PDB file of C-alpha atoms and ligand atoms in Angstrom:
ATOM      1  CA  MET T   1      15.101  -5.996  27.550  1.00  0.00           C
ATOM      2  CA  THR T   2      11.427  -6.429  26.801  1.00  0.00           C
ATOM      3  CA  ALA T   3       9.995  -4.651  23.805  1.00  0.00           C
ATOM      4  CA  ASP T   4       6.335  -3.902  23.275  1.00  0.00           C
ATOM      5  CA  LEU T   5       4.930  -5.106  19.974  1.00  0.00           C
ATOM      6  CA  PHE T   6       4.393  -1.535  18.833  1.00  0.00           C
ATOM      7  CA  ASP T   7       7.695  -0.087  20.073  1.00  0.00           C
ATOM      8  CA  THR T   8       9.841   1.833  17.642  1.00  0.00           C
ATOM      9  CA  VAL T   9      13.604   2.030  17.350  1.00  0.00           C
ATOM     10  CA  ALA T  10      14.040   5.587  16.155  1.00  0.00           C
ATOM     11  CA  GLU T  11      12.533   8.620  17.790  1.00  0.00           C
ATOM     12  CA  PRO T  12       9.399   9.180  15.701  1.00  0.00           C
ATOM     13  CA  THR T  13       9.081  12.474  13.852  1.00  0.00           C
ATOM     14  CA  THR T  14       5.913  14.443  14.557  1.00  0.00           C
ATOM     15  CA  PRO T  15       3.645  13.783  11.573  1.00  0.00           C
ATOM     16  CA  TRP T  16       2.087  16.559   9.523  1.00  0.00           C
ATOM     17  CA  VAL T  17      -0.811  16.628   7.096  1.00  0.00           C
ATOM     18  CA  GLU T  18      -0.533  17.700   3.474  1.00  0.00           C
ATOM     19  CA  PRO T  19      -3.960  18.010   1.840  1.00  0.00           C
ATOM     20  CA  LEU T  20      -4.070  16.959  -1.831  1.00  0.00           C
ATOM     21  CA  GLU T  21      -7.693  17.558  -2.712  1.00  0.00           C
ATOM     22  CA  PRO T  22     -11.084  16.855  -1.109  1.00  0.00           C
ATOM     23  CA  GLY T  23     -10.906  13.310   0.255  1.00  0.00           C
ATOM     24  CA  ALA T  24      -7.173  12.867  -0.339  1.00  0.00           C
ATOM     25  CA  MET T  25      -4.139  13.752   1.741  1.00  0.00           C
ATOM     26  CA  VAL T  26      -0.614  12.765   2.629  1.00  0.00           C
ATOM     27  CA  LEU T  27       0.091  12.069   6.300  1.00  0.00           C
ATOM     28  CA  ARG T  28       3.796  12.774   6.310  1.00  0.00           C
ATOM     29  CA  GLN T  29       5.850  10.494   8.555  1.00  0.00           C
ATOM     30  CA  PHE T  30       2.716   8.952  10.061  1.00  0.00           C
ATOM     31  CA  ALA T  31       4.057   5.374   9.887  1.00  0.00           C
ATOM     32  CA  ARG T  32       7.331   6.174  11.649  1.00  0.00           C
ATOM     33  CA  ARG T  33       5.744   5.490  15.046  1.00  0.00           C
ATOM     34  CA  TYR T  34       5.525   1.783  14.184  1.00  0.00           C
ATOM     35  CA  GLU T  35       8.386   1.396  11.720  1.00  0.00           C
ATOM     36  CA  ALA T  36      10.288  -1.361  13.533  1.00  0.00           C
ATOM     37  CA  ALA T  37       7.167  -3.477  14.096  1.00  0.00           C
ATOM     38  CA  LEU T  38       6.014  -2.852  10.513  1.00  0.00           C
ATOM     39  CA  MET T  39       9.276  -4.037   9.007  1.00  0.00           C
ATOM     40  CA  GLU T  40       9.334  -7.167  11.143  1.00  0.00           C
ATOM     41  CA  ALA T  41       5.715  -7.914  10.206  1.00  0.00           C
ATOM     42  CA  VAL T  42       6.489  -7.424   6.493  1.00  0.00           C
ATOM     43  CA  ARG T  43       9.334  -9.932   6.780  1.00  0.00           C
ATOM     44  CA  GLN T  44       6.960 -12.484   8.322  1.00  0.00           C
ATOM     45  CA  VAL T  45       4.372 -11.998   5.587  1.00  0.00           C
ATOM     46  CA  PHE T  46       7.084 -12.618   2.949  1.00  0.00           C
ATOM     47  CA  GLU T  47       7.971 -15.900   4.656  1.00  0.00           C
ATOM     48  CA  GLU T  48       4.401 -17.198   4.553  1.00  0.00           C
ATOM     49  CA  SER T  49       3.320 -15.845   1.178  1.00  0.00           C
ATOM     50  CA  PRO T  50       6.397 -14.962  -0.892  1.00  0.00           C
ATOM     51  CA  LEU T  51       6.581 -12.017  -3.254  1.00  0.00           C
ATOM     52  CA  ARG T  52       5.808 -12.835  -6.875  1.00  0.00           C
ATOM     53  CA  HIS T  53       5.358 -11.041 -10.182  1.00  0.00           C
ATOM     54  CA  MET T  54       1.748 -11.412 -11.246  1.00  0.00           C
ATOM     55  CA  VAL T  55       0.518 -11.291 -14.830  1.00  0.00           C
ATOM     56  CA  THR T  56      -2.060  -8.788 -16.071  1.00  0.00           C
ATOM     57  CA  PRO T  57      -5.148  -9.944 -17.996  1.00  0.00           C
ATOM     58  CA  GLY T  58      -3.340  -8.641 -21.102  1.00  0.00           C
ATOM     59  CA  GLY T  59      -0.433 -11.028 -20.472  1.00  0.00           C
ATOM     60  CA  PHE T  60       2.154  -8.589 -19.134  1.00  0.00           C
ATOM     61  CA  ARG T  61       4.305  -9.505 -16.140  1.00  0.00           C
ATOM     62  CA  MET T  62       4.018  -6.714 -13.545  1.00  0.00           C
ATOM     63  CA  SER T  63       7.307  -5.072 -12.597  1.00  0.00           C
ATOM     64  CA  VAL T  64       6.041  -4.675  -9.016  1.00  0.00           C
ATOM     65  CA  ALA T  65       6.505  -7.830  -6.922  1.00  0.00           C
ATOM     66  CA  MET T  66       3.422  -8.478  -4.792  1.00  0.00           C
ATOM     67  CA  THR T  67       1.931 -10.483  -1.996  1.00  0.00           C
ATOM     68  CA  ASN T  68      -0.954  -9.943   0.435  1.00  0.00           C
ATOM     69  CA  CYS T  69      -2.086 -10.446   3.971  1.00  0.00           C
ATOM     70  CA  GLY T  70      -5.515 -10.326   5.559  1.00  0.00           C
ATOM     71  CA  GLU T  71      -8.794 -12.091   4.786  1.00  0.00           C
ATOM     72  CA  LEU T  72      -8.582 -11.189   1.108  1.00  0.00           C
ATOM     73  CA  GLY T  73      -5.716 -10.657  -1.288  1.00  0.00           C
ATOM     74  CA  TRP T  74      -5.630  -8.769  -4.577  1.00  0.00           C
ATOM     75  CA  VAL T  75      -4.544 -10.955  -7.460  1.00  0.00           C
ATOM     76  CA  THR T  76      -4.252 -10.638 -11.203  1.00  0.00           C
ATOM     77  CA  ASP T  77      -3.776 -13.295 -13.869  1.00  0.00           C
ATOM     78  CA  ARG T  78      -4.936 -13.962 -17.424  1.00  0.00           C
ATOM     79  CA  LYS T  79      -8.526 -14.249 -16.112  1.00  0.00           C
ATOM     80  CA  GLY T  80      -8.578 -10.740 -14.628  1.00  0.00           C
ATOM     81  CA  TYR T  81      -8.199  -8.733 -11.430  1.00  0.00           C
ATOM     82  CA  ARG T  82      -9.983  -9.878  -8.291  1.00  0.00           C
ATOM     83  CA  TYR T  83      -9.774 -10.471  -4.564  1.00  0.00           C
ATOM     84  CA  ASP T  84      -9.259 -14.025  -3.398  1.00  0.00           C
ATOM     85  CA  ALA T  85      -9.059 -15.559   0.093  1.00  0.00           C
ATOM     86  CA  ILE T  86      -6.499 -18.095  -1.162  1.00  0.00           C
ATOM     87  CA  ASP T  87      -2.950 -17.365  -2.278  1.00  0.00           C
ATOM     88  CA  PRO T  88      -2.704 -19.054  -5.691  1.00  0.00           C
ATOM     89  CA  GLU T  89       1.034 -19.718  -5.137  1.00  0.00           C
ATOM     90  CA  THR T  90       0.728 -21.544  -1.807  1.00  0.00           C
ATOM     91  CA  GLY T  91      -2.841 -22.836  -2.067  1.00  0.00           C
ATOM     92  CA  ARG T  92      -3.405 -21.578   1.484  1.00  0.00           C
ATOM     93  CA  ARG T  93      -5.087 -18.529   2.965  1.00  0.00           C
ATOM     94  CA  TRP T  94      -3.033 -15.350   2.944  1.00  0.00           C
ATOM     95  CA  PRO T  95      -1.183 -14.703   6.223  1.00  0.00           C
ATOM     96  CA  PRO T  96      -3.357 -12.927   8.796  1.00  0.00           C
ATOM     97  CA  MET T  97      -3.092  -9.146   8.876  1.00  0.00           C
ATOM     98  CA  PRO T  98      -0.517  -8.260  11.565  1.00  0.00           C
ATOM     99  CA  ALA T  99      -2.056  -6.248  14.430  1.00  0.00           C
ATOM    100  CA  VAL T 100       0.311  -3.342  13.794  1.00  0.00           C
ATOM    101  CA  PHE T 101      -0.892  -3.169  10.154  1.00  0.00           C
ATOM    102  CA  SER T 102      -4.602  -2.868  11.028  1.00  0.00           C
ATOM    103  CA  ARG T 103      -3.838  -0.447  13.799  1.00  0.00           C
ATOM    104  CA  LEU T 104      -1.768   1.854  11.608  1.00  0.00           C
ATOM    105  CA  ALA T 105      -4.319   1.733   8.780  1.00  0.00           C
ATOM    106  CA  SER T 106      -7.288   2.605  10.951  1.00  0.00           C
ATOM    107  CA  GLU T 107      -5.391   5.350  12.781  1.00  0.00           C
ATOM    108  CA  ALA T 108      -4.318   6.888   9.484  1.00  0.00           C
ATOM    109  CA  ALA T 109      -7.836   6.690   8.048  1.00  0.00           C
ATOM    110  CA  ALA T 110      -9.259   8.314  11.194  1.00  0.00           C
ATOM    111  CA  GLN T 111      -6.682  11.083  10.967  1.00  0.00           C
ATOM    112  CA  ALA T 112      -7.870  11.674   7.401  1.00  0.00           C
ATOM    113  CA  GLY T 113     -11.524  11.826   8.477  1.00  0.00           C
ATOM    114  CA  PHE T 114     -12.572   8.223   7.748  1.00  0.00           C
ATOM    115  CA  ASP T 115     -13.683   6.715  11.040  1.00  0.00           C
ATOM    116  CA  ARG T 116     -13.812   2.981  11.767  1.00  0.00           C
ATOM    117  CA  PHE T 117     -11.787   1.878   8.763  1.00  0.00           C
ATOM    118  CA  ALA T 118     -11.331  -1.880   9.183  1.00  0.00           C
ATOM    119  CA  PRO T 119      -9.303  -3.221   6.237  1.00  0.00           C
ATOM    120  CA  ASP T 120      -9.713  -6.859   5.276  1.00  0.00           C
ATOM    121  CA  ALA T 121      -7.017  -6.753   2.591  1.00  0.00           C
ATOM    122  CA  CYS T 122      -3.439  -5.532   2.554  1.00  0.00           C
ATOM    123  CA  LEU T 123      -1.528  -5.655  -0.693  1.00  0.00           C
ATOM    124  CA  VAL T 124       2.232  -5.598  -0.145  1.00  0.00           C
ATOM    125  CA  ASN T 125       4.235  -4.254  -3.085  1.00  0.00           C
ATOM    126  CA  ARG T 126       7.985  -4.309  -3.557  1.00  0.00           C
ATOM    127  CA  TYR T 127       9.644  -1.850  -5.933  1.00  0.00           C
ATOM    128  CA  VAL T 128      13.296  -2.028  -6.958  1.00  0.00           C
ATOM    129  CA  ALA T 129      15.137   0.397  -9.248  1.00  0.00           C
ATOM    130  CA  GLY T 130      13.137   0.790 -12.446  1.00  0.00           C
ATOM    131  CA  THR T 131       9.889  -0.634 -11.050  1.00  0.00           C
ATOM    132  CA  ARG T 132       6.844   1.443 -11.890  1.00  0.00           C
ATOM    133  CA  LEU T 133       3.079   1.276 -11.651  1.00  0.00           C
ATOM    134  CA  SER T 134       1.065   2.881 -14.398  1.00  0.00           C
ATOM    135  CA  LEU T 135      -1.932   5.120 -13.768  1.00  0.00           C
ATOM    136  CA  HIS T 136      -4.970   3.117 -12.686  1.00  0.00           C
ATOM    137  CA  GLN T 137      -8.040   3.213 -10.456  1.00  0.00           C
ATOM    138  CA  ASP T 138      -8.639   0.864  -7.521  1.00  0.00           C
ATOM    139  CA  ARG T 139     -12.109  -0.388  -8.301  1.00  0.00           C
ATOM    140  CA  ASP T 140     -12.143  -4.091  -7.506  1.00  0.00           C
ATOM    141  CA  GLU T 141     -13.519  -3.378  -4.027  1.00  0.00           C
ATOM    142  CA  ARG T 142     -17.230  -3.617  -3.122  1.00  0.00           C
ATOM    143  CA  ASP T 143     -17.708  -0.498  -1.053  1.00  0.00           C
ATOM    144  CA  TYR T 144     -16.365   2.786  -2.396  1.00  0.00           C
ATOM    145  CA  THR T 145     -17.348   4.604   0.826  1.00  0.00           C
ATOM    146  CA  GLN T 146     -14.213   3.027   2.339  1.00  0.00           C
ATOM    147  CA  PRO T 147     -10.894   4.771   1.655  1.00  0.00           C
ATOM    148  CA  ILE T 148      -7.572   3.428   0.426  1.00  0.00           C
ATOM    149  CA  VAL T 149      -4.631   3.756   2.811  1.00  0.00           C
ATOM    150  CA  SER T 150      -1.171   3.484   1.269  1.00  0.00           C
ATOM    151  CA  VAL T 151       1.987   3.262   3.390  1.00  0.00           C
ATOM    152  CA  SER T 152       5.495   3.858   2.013  1.00  0.00           C
ATOM    153  CA  LEU T 153       8.582   2.228   3.526  1.00  0.00           C
ATOM    154  CA  GLY T 154      12.186   2.299   2.375  1.00  0.00           C
ATOM    155  CA  LEU T 155      13.377   4.109  -0.745  1.00  0.00           C
ATOM    156  CA  PRO T 156      11.529   7.261  -1.819  1.00  0.00           C
ATOM    157  CA  ALA T 157       9.255   7.290  -4.847  1.00  0.00           C
ATOM    158  CA  VAL T 158       7.212   9.744  -6.872  1.00  0.00           C
ATOM    159  CA  PHE T 159       3.504   9.034  -6.560  1.00  0.00           C
ATOM    160  CA  LEU T 160       1.205  10.192  -9.337  1.00  0.00           C
ATOM    161  CA  PHE T 161      -2.208  11.372  -8.252  1.00  0.00           C
ATOM    162  CA  GLY T 162      -4.644  12.270 -10.984  1.00  0.00           C
ATOM    163  CA  GLY T 163      -8.371  12.662 -11.308  1.00  0.00           C
ATOM    164  CA  ALA T 164     -11.501  10.725 -12.122  1.00  0.00           C
ATOM    165  CA  LYS T 165     -10.516  10.506 -15.795  1.00  0.00           C
ATOM    166  CA  ARG T 166      -7.308   8.812 -16.881  1.00  0.00           C
ATOM    167  CA  THR T 167      -6.447  11.863 -18.975  1.00  0.00           C
ATOM    168  CA  ASP T 168      -6.815  14.302 -16.036  1.00  0.00           C
ATOM    169  CA  LYS T 169      -3.524  15.901 -15.200  1.00  0.00           C
ATOM    170  CA  ALA T 170      -1.683  13.940 -12.491  1.00  0.00           C
ATOM    171  CA  ARG T 171       0.245  15.649  -9.687  1.00  0.00           C
ATOM    172  CA  ARG T 172       3.676  14.322  -8.764  1.00  0.00           C
ATOM    173  CA  ILE T 173       3.990  13.730  -5.054  1.00  0.00           C
ATOM    174  CA  PRO T 174       7.334  12.679  -3.594  1.00  0.00           C
ATOM    175  CA  LEU T 175       6.836   9.996  -0.937  1.00  0.00           C
ATOM    176  CA  ALA T 176       9.434   9.136   1.694  1.00  0.00           C
ATOM    177  CA  HIS T 177       9.827   6.312   4.184  1.00  0.00           C
ATOM    178  CA  GLY T 178       6.973   6.581   6.696  1.00  0.00           C
ATOM    179  CA  ASP T 179       4.607   8.668   4.565  1.00  0.00           C
ATOM    180  CA  VAL T 180       0.977   7.550   4.327  1.00  0.00           C
ATOM    181  CA  VAL T 181      -1.432   8.551   1.555  1.00  0.00           C
ATOM    182  CA  VAL T 182      -5.166   8.277   2.195  1.00  0.00           C
ATOM    183  CA  TRP T 183      -7.768   8.742  -0.528  1.00  0.00           C
ATOM    184  CA  GLY T 184     -11.518   8.284  -0.263  1.00  0.00           C
ATOM    185  CA  GLY T 185     -14.811  10.115  -0.542  1.00  0.00           C
ATOM    186  CA  PRO T 186     -14.819  12.249  -3.718  1.00  0.00           C
ATOM    187  CA  ALA T 187     -11.237  11.101  -4.515  1.00  0.00           C
ATOM    188  CA  ARG T 188     -11.842   7.378  -4.021  1.00  0.00           C
ATOM    189  CA  LEU T 189     -11.759   6.479  -7.712  1.00  0.00           C
ATOM    190  CA  HIS T 190      -9.026   8.862  -8.734  1.00  0.00           C
ATOM    191  CA  HIS T 191      -6.251   7.549 -10.931  1.00  0.00           C
ATOM    192  CA  HIS T 192      -2.857   6.981  -9.344  1.00  0.00           C
ATOM    193  CA  GLY T 193       0.466   5.349 -10.089  1.00  0.00           C
ATOM    194  CA  VAL T 194       4.170   5.349  -9.269  1.00  0.00           C
ATOM    195  CA  LEU T 195       7.031   6.642 -11.464  1.00  0.00           C
ATOM    196  CA  PRO T 196       9.990   4.305 -12.042  1.00  0.00           C
ATOM    197  CA  LEU T 197      11.911   3.921  -8.782  1.00  0.00           C
ATOM    198  CA  LYS T 198      15.360   5.498  -8.673  1.00  0.00           C
ATOM    199  CA  GLU T 199      18.316   3.470  -7.516  1.00  0.00           C
ATOM    200  CA  GLY T 200      19.354   4.003  -3.915  1.00  0.00           C
ATOM    201  CA  SER T 201      19.917   2.495  -0.531  1.00  0.00           C
ATOM    202  CA  HIS T 202      17.751   2.924   2.535  1.00  0.00           C
ATOM    203  CA  PRO T 203      19.174   2.308   6.026  1.00  0.00           C
ATOM    204  CA  PHE T 204      16.329  -0.079   6.999  1.00  0.00           C
ATOM    205  CA  MET T 205      15.070  -1.423   3.711  1.00  0.00           C
ATOM    206  CA  GLY T 206      18.156  -1.661   1.512  1.00  0.00           C
ATOM    207  CA  ASP T 207      17.632  -1.198  -2.203  1.00  0.00           C
ATOM    208  CA  CYS T 208      13.842  -1.318  -2.349  1.00  0.00           C
ATOM    209  CA  ARG T 209      10.599   0.423  -1.564  1.00  0.00           C
ATOM    210  CA  ILE T 210       7.823  -1.459   0.178  1.00  0.00           C
ATOM    211  CA  ASN T 211       4.284  -0.197  -0.158  1.00  0.00           C
ATOM    212  CA  LEU T 212       1.377  -1.445   1.937  1.00  0.00           C
ATOM    213  CA  THR T 213      -2.029  -0.734   0.409  1.00  0.00           C
ATOM    214  CA  PHE T 214      -4.977  -1.286   2.746  1.00  0.00           C
ATOM    215  CA  ARG T 215      -8.514  -1.800   1.501  1.00  0.00           C
ATOM    216  CA  LYS T 216     -11.898  -2.889   2.692  1.00  0.00           C
ATOM    217  CA  ALA T 217     -12.404  -5.215  -0.252  1.00  0.00           C
ATOM    218  CA  GLY T 218     -15.243  -7.562   0.703  1.00  0.00           C
TER     219      GLY T 218
HETATM  220  C1  MD6 S   1       1.844   1.866  -4.556  1.00  0.00           C
HETATM  221  N1  MD6 S   1      -0.132   0.703  -5.387  1.00  0.00           N
HETATM  222  O1  MD6 S   1       2.446   0.808  -4.691  1.00  0.00           O
HETATM  223  C2  MD6 S   1       0.421   1.960  -4.953  1.00  0.00           C
HETATM  224  N2  MD6 S   1      -3.270  -0.455  -6.778  1.00  0.00           N
HETATM  225  O2  MD6 S   1       2.405   2.890  -4.087  1.00  0.00           O
HETATM  226  C3  MD6 S   1      -1.333   0.690  -5.989  1.00  0.00           C
HETATM  227  O3  MD6 S   1      -1.918   1.711  -6.170  1.00  0.00           O
HETATM  228  C4  MD6 S   1      -1.992  -0.542  -6.466  1.00  0.00           C
HETATM  229  O4  MD6 S   1      -0.051  -1.853  -6.311  1.00  0.00           O
HETATM  230  C5  MD6 S   1      -3.965  -1.515  -7.232  1.00  0.00           C
HETATM  231  C6  MD6 S   1      -3.373  -2.727  -7.387  1.00  0.00           C
HETATM  232  C7  MD6 S   1      -2.054  -2.843  -7.083  1.00  0.00           C
HETATM  233  C8  MD6 S   1      -1.329  -1.742  -6.612  1.00  0.00           C
HETATM  234 FE1   FE S   2      -3.852   1.400  -6.762  1.00  0.00          FE
END
């Protein structure tokens, strides 16, 4: 049997759009079309640049385990947050962005009204039970006209989506395997985070949630 690179195992569900606010929406089940290829590509990225717990500038070890692929990778250490072309753990460039990653990200962005999104950075996050991400803005990128595309795989999570100010009330948005959140335009700098992951088991991913966050960083 020959399988195309972008073939899927399961019959993909027809995606639907859930608007959040101007510039932000959830594309429900949008990543299901490529789920098999995505999971295989994630596995390959982990082999080349393993997951690690980075340290914040304040000295706290992040509960999310992270790695990157693409031209640039997001890193944090005692010196601060930044994008770097070199993985500090391996001393080599981050693994190239798998074709299925760039394709999914630009298709999702286009669906959300952001044409020609060409990410140069993909942050890969792994959450296990108890892992959380506190409210923050993504503002280490150069060009805020470019959106953020965030893909959820594996265990469900509750995504927090707030406003321009950290104190703005944040909505709680349940995210399931295959859901994609896109935020840009007037929502580009809105605060967001993830509530502590609940224990569980996912048929493809086991006991974790994988999140792919695509950016045009450079
Ligand atoms: C998520 N991650 O994991 C969303 N932002 O669902 C992020 O928003 C994020 O993991 C900036 C830096 C690291 C991150
Ligand atoms: Fe973020």
